[in-house]
Tab-separated table of C-alpha atoms in Angstrom:
chain	number	residue	atom	x	y	z
F	1	MET	CA	0.000	0.000	0.000
F	2	LYS	CA	1.655	3.218	-1.160
F	3	ALA	CA	-1.155	5.672	-0.351
F	4	ILE	CA	-0.587	8.279	2.362
F	5	ALA	CA	-3.333	9.521	4.677
F	6	ALA	CA	-3.539	12.892	6.408
F	7	LEU	CA	-5.568	12.449	9.600
F	8	GLN	CA	-7.544	15.387	10.953
F	9	MET	CA	-8.472	15.593	14.621
F	10	ALA	CA	-9.977	18.014	17.140
F	11	SER	CA	-7.945	16.846	20.120
F	12	GLY	CA	-8.979	17.366	23.722
F	13	PRO	CA	-7.254	17.373	27.123
F	14	GLN	CA	-7.269	13.590	27.748
F	15	VAL	CA	-4.283	11.697	26.359
F	16	GLN	CA	-5.982	8.285	26.375
F	17	ALA	CA	-9.075	9.600	24.581
F	18	ASN	CA	-6.920	11.236	21.912
F	19	LEU	CA	-4.905	8.045	21.434
F	20	MET	CA	-8.151	6.110	20.999
F	21	GLU	CA	-9.340	8.586	18.366
F	22	ALA	CA	-5.984	8.429	16.610
F	23	GLY	CA	-6.257	4.633	16.594
F	24	ARG	CA	-9.735	4.808	15.096
F	25	LEU	CA	-8.554	7.108	12.309
F	26	ILE	CA	-5.470	4.980	11.622
F	27	ALA	CA	-7.724	1.935	11.240
F	28	GLU	CA	-9.962	3.913	8.886
F	29	ALA	CA	-6.951	4.997	6.838
F	30	LYS	CA	-5.761	1.386	6.600
F	31	ALA	CA	-9.212	0.278	5.413
F	32	LEU	CA	-9.044	2.945	2.689
F	33	GLY	CA	-5.706	1.591	1.459
F	34	ALA	CA	-3.140	3.786	3.209
F	35	GLY	CA	0.286	2.470	4.117
F	36	LEU	CA	1.328	5.642	5.962
F	37	ALA	CA	-0.853	7.696	8.299
F	38	VAL	CA	0.227	11.222	9.288
F	39	LEU	CA	-1.239	12.668	12.494
F	40	PRO	CA	-1.583	16.410	13.225
F	41	GLU	CA	0.464	18.557	15.563
F	42	MET	CA	-0.398	18.079	19.262
F	43	PHE	CA	-2.708	15.199	18.345
F	44	VAL	CA	-2.144	13.607	21.739
F	45	ILE	CA	-3.194	16.602	23.877
F	46	MET	CA	-4.812	20.017	23.454
F	47	GLY	CA	-5.330	21.066	27.071
F	48	GLN	CA	-6.565	24.119	28.946
F	49	ASN	CA	-3.110	25.697	28.585
F	50	ASP	CA	0.404	24.951	27.376
F	51	GLN	CA	1.447	23.565	30.761
F	52	ALA	CA	-0.903	20.604	30.224
F	53	ARG	CA	1.350	19.419	27.421
F	54	VAL	CA	4.465	19.851	29.552
F	55	GLN	CA	2.924	17.706	32.290
F	56	VAL	CA	2.684	14.658	30.008
F	57	THR	CA	6.264	14.905	28.710
F	58	GLU	CA	7.953	11.574	28.009
F	59	THR	CA	11.572	10.526	27.735
F	60	TYR	CA	12.496	9.551	24.189
F	61	GLY	CA	12.142	5.791	23.818
F	62	SER	CA	9.707	5.142	26.657
F	63	GLY	CA	6.270	6.167	27.838
F	64	LEU	CA	2.572	5.581	27.273
F	65	MET	CA	2.249	7.675	24.111
F	66	GLN	CA	5.242	6.159	22.345
F	67	ALA	CA	4.244	2.631	23.343
F	68	ALA	CA	0.726	3.200	21.972
F	69	LEU	CA	2.045	4.488	18.648
F	70	ALA	CA	4.438	1.550	18.263
F	71	ARG	CA	1.587	-0.847	19.060
F	72	LEU	CA	-0.722	0.794	16.494
F	73	ALA	CA	1.977	0.572	13.812
F	74	ARG	CA	2.499	-3.140	14.497
F	75	GLN	CA	-1.232	-3.878	14.795
F	76	HIS	CA	-2.140	-2.295	11.469
F	77	LYS	CA	1.190	-3.045	9.742
F	78	MET	CA	1.357	0.631	8.821
F	79	TRP	CA	3.865	3.433	8.943
F	80	ILE	CA	2.773	6.225	11.288
F	81	LEU	CA	4.070	9.773	11.485
F	82	ALA	CA	3.103	11.039	14.929
F	83	GLY	CA	2.437	14.777	14.470
F	84	THR	CA	4.043	15.996	17.673
F	85	ILE	CA	4.418	14.658	21.178
F	86	PRO	CA	6.333	16.344	24.036
F	87	LEU	CA	9.729	14.733	24.591
F	88	ARG	CA	12.102	15.674	27.378
F	89	SER	CA	14.883	18.180	26.741
F	90	ALA	CA	17.644	19.486	29.003
F	91	ASP	CA	15.136	22.092	30.238
F	92	ALA	CA	12.486	20.263	32.276
F	93	GLY	CA	9.838	22.899	31.641
F	94	ARG	CA	10.446	23.139	27.892
F	95	PRO	CA	10.215	19.761	26.105
F	96	TYR	CA	10.779	19.315	22.407
F	97	ALA	CA	7.743	19.228	20.122
F	98	ALA	CA	8.892	15.974	18.521
F	99	SER	CA	7.568	14.351	15.375
F	100	LEU	CA	8.315	10.617	15.298
F	101	LEU	CA	8.157	8.377	12.236
F	102	TYR	CA	7.364	4.711	12.980
F	103	ASN	CA	7.778	1.918	10.458
F	104	ASP	CA	5.272	-0.932	10.148
F	105	GLN	CA	7.214	-2.930	12.743
F	106	GLY	CA	6.669	-0.236	15.359
F	107	GLN	CA	10.249	1.055	15.272
F	108	VAL	CA	11.120	4.753	15.219
F	109	VAL	CA	13.120	5.399	12.049
F	110	ALA	CA	13.214	9.211	12.156
F	111	ARG	CA	12.689	12.023	14.639
F	112	TYR	CA	12.229	15.717	13.916
F	113	ASP	CA	12.042	18.366	16.653
F	114	LYS	CA	10.063	21.467	15.623
F	115	ILE	CA	12.523	24.252	14.813
F	116	HIS	CA	10.368	27.378	14.503
F	117	LEU	CA	8.284	28.252	17.573
F	118	PHE	CA	5.052	30.242	17.347
F	119	ASP	CA	5.649	33.437	19.369
F	120	VAL	CA	3.087	35.833	17.896
F	121	THR	CA	0.011	37.947	18.566
F	122	VAL	CA	-2.922	37.012	16.327
F	123	GLY	CA	-6.121	38.711	15.214
F	124	GLU	CA	-8.273	41.600	16.368
F	125	ASN	CA	-8.626	40.046	19.830
F	126	ALA	CA	-4.834	40.060	20.185
F	127	GLU	CA	-4.499	36.370	21.091
F	128	VAL	CA	-0.959	35.831	22.354
F	129	TYR	CA	0.968	32.638	21.630
F	130	THR	CA	4.401	32.043	23.171
F	131	GLU	CA	5.467	28.508	22.304
F	132	SER	CA	9.028	29.205	23.373
F	133	ASP	CA	7.854	29.441	27.003
F	134	THR	CA	7.074	25.722	27.013
F	135	ASN	CA	9.091	24.335	24.078
F	136	THR	CA	12.742	23.865	23.275
F	137	PRO	CA	13.418	24.368	19.541
F	138	GLY	CA	15.076	21.686	17.476
F	139	ASN	CA	18.076	22.398	15.242
F	140	GLN	CA	18.272	19.524	12.751
F	141	LEU	CA	16.578	19.047	9.384
F	142	VAL	CA	15.349	15.522	8.652
F	143	VAL	CA	14.751	13.694	5.379
F	144	ALA	CA	13.680	10.079	5.883
F	145	ASP	CA	13.885	7.246	3.353
F	146	THR	CA	10.596	5.334	3.258
F	147	PRO	CA	8.740	2.979	0.889
F	148	PHE	CA	6.576	5.979	-0.032
F	149	GLY	CA	9.445	8.221	-1.090
F	150	LYS	CA	11.897	10.537	0.625
F	151	ILE	CA	9.996	12.439	3.308
F	152	GLY	CA	11.031	15.883	4.510
F	153	MET	CA	9.717	16.494	8.015
F	154	SER	CA	8.374	19.791	9.375
F	155	VAL	CA	5.700	21.103	11.745
F	156	CYS	CA	3.121	23.905	11.506
F	157	TYR	CA	4.879	27.286	11.947
F	158	ASP	CA	7.844	25.945	9.955
F	159	LEU	CA	5.564	26.452	6.954
F	160	ARG	CA	6.337	30.179	6.940
F	161	PHE	CA	10.059	29.619	6.360
F	162	PRO	CA	10.560	28.576	2.720
F	163	GLU	CA	14.327	28.196	3.094
F	164	LEU	CA	13.729	25.163	5.322
F	165	TYR	CA	11.768	23.407	2.564
F	166	ARG	CA	14.235	24.346	-0.150
F	167	GLU	CA	16.968	22.703	1.885
F	168	LEU	CA	14.799	19.609	2.449
F	169	ALA	CA	14.291	19.418	-1.327
F	170	ARG	CA	18.029	19.899	-1.890
F	171	GLN	CA	18.584	16.924	0.413
F	172	GLY	CA	16.277	14.823	-1.752
F	173	ALA	CA	12.798	15.247	-0.267
F	174	GLU	CA	9.975	14.219	-2.594
F	175	ILE	CA	7.189	14.477	-0.011
F	176	LEU	CA	6.863	17.237	2.591
F	177	VAL	CA	4.834	16.572	5.739
F	178	VAL	CA	3.400	19.500	7.712
F	179	PRO	CA	1.411	18.293	10.763
F	180	SER	CA	-0.248	21.442	12.081
F	181	ALA	CA	-2.591	23.207	14.470
F	182	PHE	CA	-3.125	26.491	12.622
F	183	THR	CA	-5.273	29.110	14.318
F	184	ASP	CA	-8.579	29.871	12.631
F	185	VAL	CA	-7.468	33.444	11.848
F	186	THR	CA	-4.114	32.576	10.270
F	187	GLY	CA	-5.569	29.495	8.607
F	188	GLN	CA	-8.229	31.467	6.762
F	189	ALA	CA	-5.627	33.950	5.563
F	190	HIS	CA	-2.606	31.808	4.719
F	191	TRP	CA	-2.933	28.019	5.137
F	192	GLU	CA	-3.778	27.010	1.580
F	193	VAL	CA	-1.544	29.506	-0.187
F	194	LEU	CA	1.489	28.599	1.927
F	195	LEU	CA	1.005	24.859	1.461
F	196	ARG	CA	0.564	25.174	-2.273
F	197	ALA	CA	3.559	27.505	-2.518
F	198	ARG	CA	5.815	24.990	-0.745
F	199	ALA	CA	4.605	22.269	-3.139
F	200	ILE	CA	5.121	24.417	-6.246
F	201	GLU	CA	8.496	25.865	-5.240
F	202	ASN	CA	9.978	22.458	-4.534
F	203	LEU	CA	8.012	20.230	-6.942
F	204	CYS	CA	7.074	18.148	-3.893
F	205	TYR	CA	3.973	16.420	-2.643
F	206	VAL	CA	2.679	18.042	0.549
F	207	ILE	CA	0.815	16.108	3.252
F	208	ALA	CA	-0.730	18.506	5.764
F	209	PRO	CA	-2.875	16.978	8.531
F	210	ALA	CA	-4.372	19.558	10.872
F	211	GLN	CA	-6.287	20.120	14.043
F	212	GLY	CA	-9.769	21.231	13.055
F	213	GLY	CA	-12.314	22.281	15.645
F	214	TYR	CA	-12.992	23.907	19.001
F	215	HIS	CA	-10.745	23.046	21.955
F	216	VAL	CA	-11.258	23.292	25.723
F	217	SER	CA	-8.747	26.166	25.941
F	218	GLY	CA	-11.176	28.255	23.903
F	219	ARG	CA	-8.948	28.014	20.874
F	220	THR	CA	-10.398	27.235	17.453
F	221	THR	CA	-8.146	25.540	14.932
F	222	TYR	CA	-8.647	25.940	11.209
F	223	GLY	CA	-8.673	22.350	9.977
F	224	HIS	CA	-8.737	22.033	6.188
F	225	SER	CA	-6.267	19.146	6.140
F	226	MET	CA	-4.903	18.847	2.613
F	227	VAL	CA	-2.943	16.581	0.331
F	228	ILE	CA	-1.311	18.444	-2.552
F	229	ASP	CA	0.625	17.214	-5.557
F	230	TYR	CA	3.981	18.426	-6.861
F	231	TRP	CA	2.277	20.859	-9.290
F	232	GLY	CA	0.431	22.553	-6.436
F	233	GLN	CA	-2.966	20.971	-7.093
F	234	ILE	CA	-5.114	20.083	-4.073
F	235	ARG	CA	-5.952	16.374	-4.377
F	236	GLY	CA	-8.019	16.103	-1.209
F	237	GLN	CA	-9.254	18.293	1.624
F	238	LEU	CA	-11.287	17.980	4.826
F	239	ASN	CA	-12.677	21.196	6.272
F	240	LYS	CA	-13.618	20.480	9.904
F	241	GLY	CA	-13.908	17.603	12.343
F	242	SER	CA	-12.166	14.244	12.411
F	243	GLY	CA	-11.443	12.312	9.252
F	244	VAL	CA	-9.033	11.036	6.627
F	245	VAL	CA	-7.716	12.532	3.378
F	246	LEU	CA	-5.818	10.201	1.052
F	247	ILE	CA	-3.322	10.493	-1.795
F	248	GLU	CA	-1.179	7.978	-3.674
F	249	PRO	CA	1.996	9.712	-4.820
F	250	ASP	CA	3.202	8.967	-8.351
F	251	LEU	CA	6.931	9.333	-7.844
F	252	GLU	CA	7.816	8.358	-11.411
F	253	ALA	CA	5.652	11.164	-12.797
F	254	GLN	CA	7.103	13.567	-10.243
F	255	ARG	CA	10.683	12.655	-11.174
F	256	ALA	CA	9.899	12.955	-14.871
F	257	LEU	CA	8.503	16.454	-14.338
F	258	ARG	CA	11.564	17.433	-12.333
F	259	GLN	CA	13.661	16.406	-15.340
F	260	ARG	CA	11.537	18.391	-17.813
F	261	PHE	CA	11.115	21.388	-15.509
F	262	PRO	CA	14.411	21.505	-13.588
F	263	VAL	CA	13.690	24.528	-11.421
F	264	LEU	CA	15.493	22.969	-8.456
F	265	SER	CA	18.782	22.978	-10.372
F	266	HIS	CA	18.320	26.552	-11.647
F	267	ARG	CA	18.796	28.247	-8.277
F	268	ARG	CA	21.500	30.900	-8.448
F	269	LEU	CA	21.174	32.745	-5.131
F	270	LEU	CA	24.347	32.327	-3.100
F	271	MET	CA	23.989	32.084	0.655
């Protein structure tokens, strides 16, 4: 099975309930023919405040959340990209927002720690977000070899930094994953255009699972999970609520286009 599924959720404050919902959606994706399921950012907890996430931090390689994800991968014989979970850093109050890629044997084959942290004020109501208060930023780009193609890993706010994706493409990425929890305000303004731009600029597939709904903190996330092809065409979208969006990448067609339209080799800007 070479199809990839973007899973949309509206996560709540209970880790076990969110893991159960993730399991249900992974099973649905498998039934639809997916071999890889990609979960959204913070799929495992969206609590009353950012401290709720800190309180469930796990050490890399052990813990309830990681054990559940490994078990789901083995049970369904699927690859799973776990949006983000909080993993311990050197600063006890600021875990990494870590995206883990599990193979179909339940083994972690890649880890990406979110680099760009969302420290902004949004909208007319001046909602303040300070992710750096409760997150340690990562500092490594990751491109993972998989049966589905070379996957460049990123998370949410990374989407606004095109140089990150150009470097992922330079390192061989054919598929870009962007698990997210975009705010409703920024999502309405920029979500689609940014995703399509990253696909077009890099001639890459983009898999963008999102949080989509109302959360106990009072926050509303935009949803609109999308799968986009290397020409920037939206091949599937889910507006709100939980669900699955599927795409089967055609890597041969993508590589042929990259040969005919070699924009990636035409870059002349010197850094």
